[in-house]
């Protein structure tokens, strides 16, 4: 199963945001052991770097990004993804880009804490808790 994790799920793990980090960490483990193929949107990488660099400094932020890149595939954000996102029926462009990037890599699920933002998704959308239970 191919899954794409929204930026907030990655931040839950990296920032140990309780109570969300437990299920999100479980999904990271499922990616690591090959149970699922995990994707991150290209924009997630840059957003995580920006936020991490402000909090822990650029050198540590780069190390965290390297770890993410060793674990996850990257769903590219190219012209086609951006044009698709612009015409998608989403309220927020960032969410539309994540959705379209997921579609373009054939993701079978999007994992997010903001399911309401993905009401128009053509792909099943789960919270990390929901998907962790399904994969258990």
PDB file of C-alpha atoms in Angstrom:
ATOM      1  CA  UNK A   1       0.000   0.000   0.000  1.00  0.00           C
ATOM      2  CA  UNK A   2       1.290   3.449  -0.941  1.00  0.00           C
ATOM      3  CA  UNK A   3       0.522   6.203   1.560  1.00  0.00           C
ATOM      4  CA  UNK A   4       1.318   9.896   1.545  1.00  0.00           C
ATOM      5  CA  UNK A   5       1.781  11.569   4.913  1.00  0.00           C
ATOM      6  CA  UNK A   6       0.647  15.158   5.275  1.00  0.00           C
ATOM      7  CA  UNK A   7       3.113  17.639   6.736  1.00  0.00           C
ATOM      8  CA  UNK A   8       1.339  17.683  10.100  1.00  0.00           C
ATOM      9  CA  UNK A   9       1.942  13.942  10.585  1.00  0.00           C
ATOM     10  CA  UNK A  10       5.683  14.374  10.013  1.00  0.00           C
ATOM     11  CA  UNK A  11       5.748  17.280  12.458  1.00  0.00           C
ATOM     12  CA  UNK A  12       3.876  15.175  15.032  1.00  0.00           C
ATOM     13  CA  UNK A  13       6.766  12.702  14.989  1.00  0.00           C
ATOM     14  CA  UNK A  14       9.654  15.155  14.779  1.00  0.00           C
ATOM     15  CA  UNK A  15       8.246  17.462  17.456  1.00  0.00           C
ATOM     16  CA  UNK A  16       6.862  14.592  19.577  1.00  0.00           C
ATOM     17  CA  UNK A  17       3.442  16.231  19.683  1.00  0.00           C
ATOM     18  CA  UNK A  18       1.530  14.238  22.275  1.00  0.00           C
ATOM     19  CA  UNK A  19      -0.979  12.534  21.895  1.00  0.00           C
ATOM     20  CA  UNK A  20      -0.592  12.460  18.100  1.00  0.00           C
ATOM     21  CA  UNK A  21       3.004  11.274  17.922  1.00  0.00           C
ATOM     22  CA  UNK A  22       2.347   7.673  19.013  1.00  0.00           C
ATOM     23  CA  UNK A  23       0.220   6.649  16.031  1.00  0.00           C
ATOM     24  CA  UNK A  24       2.311   8.751  13.645  1.00  0.00           C
ATOM     25  CA  UNK A  25       5.478   7.046  14.900  1.00  0.00           C
ATOM     26  CA  UNK A  26       3.785   3.689  14.363  1.00  0.00           C
ATOM     27  CA  UNK A  27       3.205   4.644  10.718  1.00  0.00           C
ATOM     28  CA  UNK A  28       6.862   5.641  10.346  1.00  0.00           C
ATOM     29  CA  UNK A  29       7.714   2.146  11.630  1.00  0.00           C
ATOM     30  CA  UNK A  30       5.381   0.573   9.054  1.00  0.00           C
ATOM     31  CA  UNK A  31       7.241   2.477   6.344  1.00  0.00           C
ATOM     32  CA  UNK A  32      10.602   1.451   7.764  1.00  0.00           C
ATOM     33  CA  UNK A  33       9.706  -2.260   7.917  1.00  0.00           C
ATOM     34  CA  UNK A  34       8.237  -2.216   4.404  1.00  0.00           C
ATOM     35  CA  UNK A  35       4.623  -2.854   5.405  1.00  0.00           C
ATOM     36  CA  UNK A  36       3.693   0.259   3.427  1.00  0.00           C
ATOM     37  CA  UNK A  37       5.468   2.500   0.945  1.00  0.00           C
ATOM     38  CA  UNK A  38       5.592   5.976   2.403  1.00  0.00           C
ATOM     39  CA  UNK A  39       5.620   9.198   0.424  1.00  0.00           C
ATOM     40  CA  UNK A  40       6.085  12.797   1.440  1.00  0.00           C
ATOM     41  CA  UNK A  41       5.125  15.675  -0.806  1.00  0.00           C
ATOM     42  CA  UNK A  42       8.103  17.702  -2.000  1.00  0.00           C
ATOM     43  CA  UNK A  43       6.619  20.740  -0.269  1.00  0.00           C
ATOM     44  CA  UNK A  44       6.558  18.845   3.032  1.00  0.00           C
ATOM     45  CA  UNK A  45      10.332  18.498   2.925  1.00  0.00           C
ATOM     46  CA  UNK A  46      10.884  22.235   2.515  1.00  0.00           C
ATOM     47  CA  UNK A  47       8.259  23.144   5.131  1.00  0.00           C
ATOM     48  CA  UNK A  48       9.730  20.736   7.681  1.00  0.00           C
ATOM     49  CA  UNK A  49      13.220  22.077   7.010  1.00  0.00           C
ATOM     50  CA  UNK A  50      12.070  25.683   7.442  1.00  0.00           C
ATOM     51  CA  UNK A  51      10.301  24.974  10.738  1.00  0.00           C
ATOM     52  CA  UNK A  52      13.062  22.738  12.086  1.00  0.00           C
ATOM     53  CA  UNK A  53      15.812  25.212  11.197  1.00  0.00           C
ATOM     54  CA  UNK A  54      14.007  27.927  13.160  1.00  0.00           C
ATOM     55  CA  UNK A  55      13.674  25.632  16.169  1.00  0.00           C
ATOM     56  CA  UNK A  56      16.851  23.532  16.276  1.00  0.00           C
ATOM     57  CA  UNK A  57      19.131  25.268  13.773  1.00  0.00           C
ATOM     58  CA  UNK A  58      20.034  24.550  10.159  1.00  0.00           C
ATOM     59  CA  UNK A  59      22.607  21.765  10.737  1.00  0.00           C
ATOM     60  CA  UNK A  60      20.207  19.633  12.800  1.00  0.00           C
ATOM     61  CA  UNK A  61      17.355  20.428  10.394  1.00  0.00           C
ATOM     62  CA  UNK A  62      19.458  19.106   7.499  1.00  0.00           C
ATOM     63  CA  UNK A  63      20.119  15.893   9.427  1.00  0.00           C
ATOM     64  CA  UNK A  64      16.393  15.411  10.019  1.00  0.00           C
ATOM     65  CA  UNK A  65      15.695  15.945   6.319  1.00  0.00           C
ATOM     66  CA  UNK A  66      18.359  13.381   5.416  1.00  0.00           C
ATOM     67  CA  UNK A  67      16.646  10.874   7.726  1.00  0.00           C
ATOM     68  CA  UNK A  68      13.277  11.558   6.115  1.00  0.00           C
ATOM     69  CA  UNK A  69      14.744  11.147   2.635  1.00  0.00           C
ATOM     70  CA  UNK A  70      16.298   7.822   3.602  1.00  0.00           C
ATOM     71  CA  UNK A  71      12.923   6.524   4.782  1.00  0.00           C
ATOM     72  CA  UNK A  72      10.354   8.048   2.418  1.00  0.00           C
ATOM     73  CA  UNK A  73       9.866   8.429  -1.303  1.00  0.00           C
ATOM     74  CA  UNK A  74       9.155  11.973  -2.481  1.00  0.00           C
ATOM     75  CA  UNK A  75       6.004  12.842  -4.402  1.00  0.00           C
ATOM     76  CA  UNK A  76       7.260  15.507  -6.805  1.00  0.00           C
ATOM     77  CA  UNK A  77       5.644  18.883  -7.212  1.00  0.00           C
ATOM     78  CA  UNK A  78       5.974  19.838 -10.852  1.00  0.00           C
ATOM     79  CA  UNK A  79       3.976  21.968 -13.261  1.00  0.00           C
ATOM     80  CA  UNK A  80       1.391  19.220 -13.836  1.00  0.00           C
ATOM     81  CA  UNK A  81       0.785  18.779 -10.096  1.00  0.00           C
ATOM     82  CA  UNK A  82       0.499  22.544  -9.575  1.00  0.00           C
ATOM     83  CA  UNK A  83      -1.877  23.017 -12.509  1.00  0.00           C
ATOM     84  CA  UNK A  84      -4.013  20.119 -11.277  1.00  0.00           C
ATOM     85  CA  UNK A  85      -4.044  21.635  -7.788  1.00  0.00           C
ATOM     86  CA  UNK A  86      -5.180  25.001  -9.104  1.00  0.00           C
ATOM     87  CA  UNK A  87      -8.298  23.488 -10.673  1.00  0.00           C
ATOM     88  CA  UNK A  88      -8.989  20.992  -7.878  1.00  0.00           C
ATOM     89  CA  UNK A  89     -12.006  21.795  -5.752  1.00  0.00           C
ATOM     90  CA  UNK A  90     -10.058  22.458  -2.545  1.00  0.00           C
ATOM     91  CA  UNK A  91     -10.289  25.545  -0.334  1.00  0.00           C
ATOM     92  CA  UNK A  92      -6.546  25.589   0.352  1.00  0.00           C
ATOM     93  CA  UNK A  93      -3.881  25.407  -2.357  1.00  0.00           C
ATOM     94  CA  UNK A  94      -1.355  23.689  -0.077  1.00  0.00           C
ATOM     95  CA  UNK A  95      -3.807  20.846   0.605  1.00  0.00           C
ATOM     96  CA  UNK A  96      -4.659  20.639  -3.091  1.00  0.00           C
ATOM     97  CA  UNK A  97      -0.960  20.317  -3.964  1.00  0.00           C
ATOM     98  CA  UNK A  98      -0.525  17.513  -1.425  1.00  0.00           C
ATOM     99  CA  UNK A  99      -3.611  15.754  -2.802  1.00  0.00           C
ATOM    100  CA  UNK A 100      -2.536  16.075  -6.426  1.00  0.00           C
ATOM    101  CA  UNK A 101       1.019  14.956  -5.644  1.00  0.00           C
ATOM    102  CA  UNK A 102      -0.480  11.887  -3.940  1.00  0.00           C
ATOM    103  CA  UNK A 103      -2.650  11.176  -6.986  1.00  0.00           C
ATOM    104  CA  UNK A 104       0.281  11.488  -9.370  1.00  0.00           C
ATOM    105  CA  UNK A 105       2.339   8.868  -7.507  1.00  0.00           C
ATOM    106  CA  UNK A 106      -0.601   6.483  -7.180  1.00  0.00           C
ATOM    107  CA  UNK A 107      -0.995   6.809  -3.417  1.00  0.00           C
ATOM    108  CA  UNK A 108      -3.821   4.723  -2.017  1.00  0.00           C
ATOM    109  CA  UNK A 109      -4.276   6.867   1.091  1.00  0.00           C
ATOM    110  CA  UNK A 110      -3.478  10.278   2.501  1.00  0.00           C
ATOM    111  CA  UNK A 111      -2.754  10.469   6.222  1.00  0.00           C
ATOM    112  CA  UNK A 112      -3.494  13.775   7.930  1.00  0.00           C
ATOM    113  CA  UNK A 113      -4.798  15.279  11.136  1.00  0.00           C
ATOM    114  CA  UNK A 114      -6.898  17.672   9.074  1.00  0.00           C
ATOM    115  CA  UNK A 115      -9.306  15.293   7.370  1.00  0.00           C
ATOM    116  CA  UNK A 116     -11.842  18.088   6.926  1.00  0.00           C
ATOM    117  CA  UNK A 117      -9.403  19.815   4.563  1.00  0.00           C
ATOM    118  CA  UNK A 118      -9.489  16.777   2.250  1.00  0.00           C
ATOM    119  CA  UNK A 119     -13.279  16.316   1.956  1.00  0.00           C
ATOM    120  CA  UNK A 120     -13.028  16.498  -1.840  1.00  0.00           C
ATOM    121  CA  UNK A 121     -10.241  13.920  -2.009  1.00  0.00           C
ATOM    122  CA  UNK A 122     -10.433  11.202  -4.627  1.00  0.00           C
ATOM    123  CA  UNK A 123      -8.166   9.102  -2.387  1.00  0.00           C
ATOM    124  CA  UNK A 124      -9.169   7.676   1.015  1.00  0.00           C
ATOM    125  CA  UNK A 125      -8.070   9.978   3.842  1.00  0.00           C
ATOM    126  CA  UNK A 126      -7.208   8.683   7.309  1.00  0.00           C
ATOM    127  CA  UNK A 127      -5.906  10.001  10.583  1.00  0.00           C
ATOM    128  CA  UNK A 128      -2.701   8.340  11.731  1.00  0.00           C
ATOM    129  CA  UNK A 129      -4.697   6.549  14.449  1.00  0.00           C
ATOM    130  CA  UNK A 130      -7.179   5.163  11.924  1.00  0.00           C
ATOM    131  CA  UNK A 131      -4.564   3.878   9.518  1.00  0.00           C
ATOM    132  CA  UNK A 132      -2.403   2.441  12.309  1.00  0.00           C
ATOM    133  CA  UNK A 133      -5.426   0.379  13.456  1.00  0.00           C
ATOM    134  CA  UNK A 134      -6.117  -0.809   9.902  1.00  0.00           C
ATOM    135  CA  UNK A 135      -2.491  -1.872   9.448  1.00  0.00           C
ATOM    136  CA  UNK A 136      -2.199  -3.566  12.872  1.00  0.00           C
TER     137      UNK A 136
END
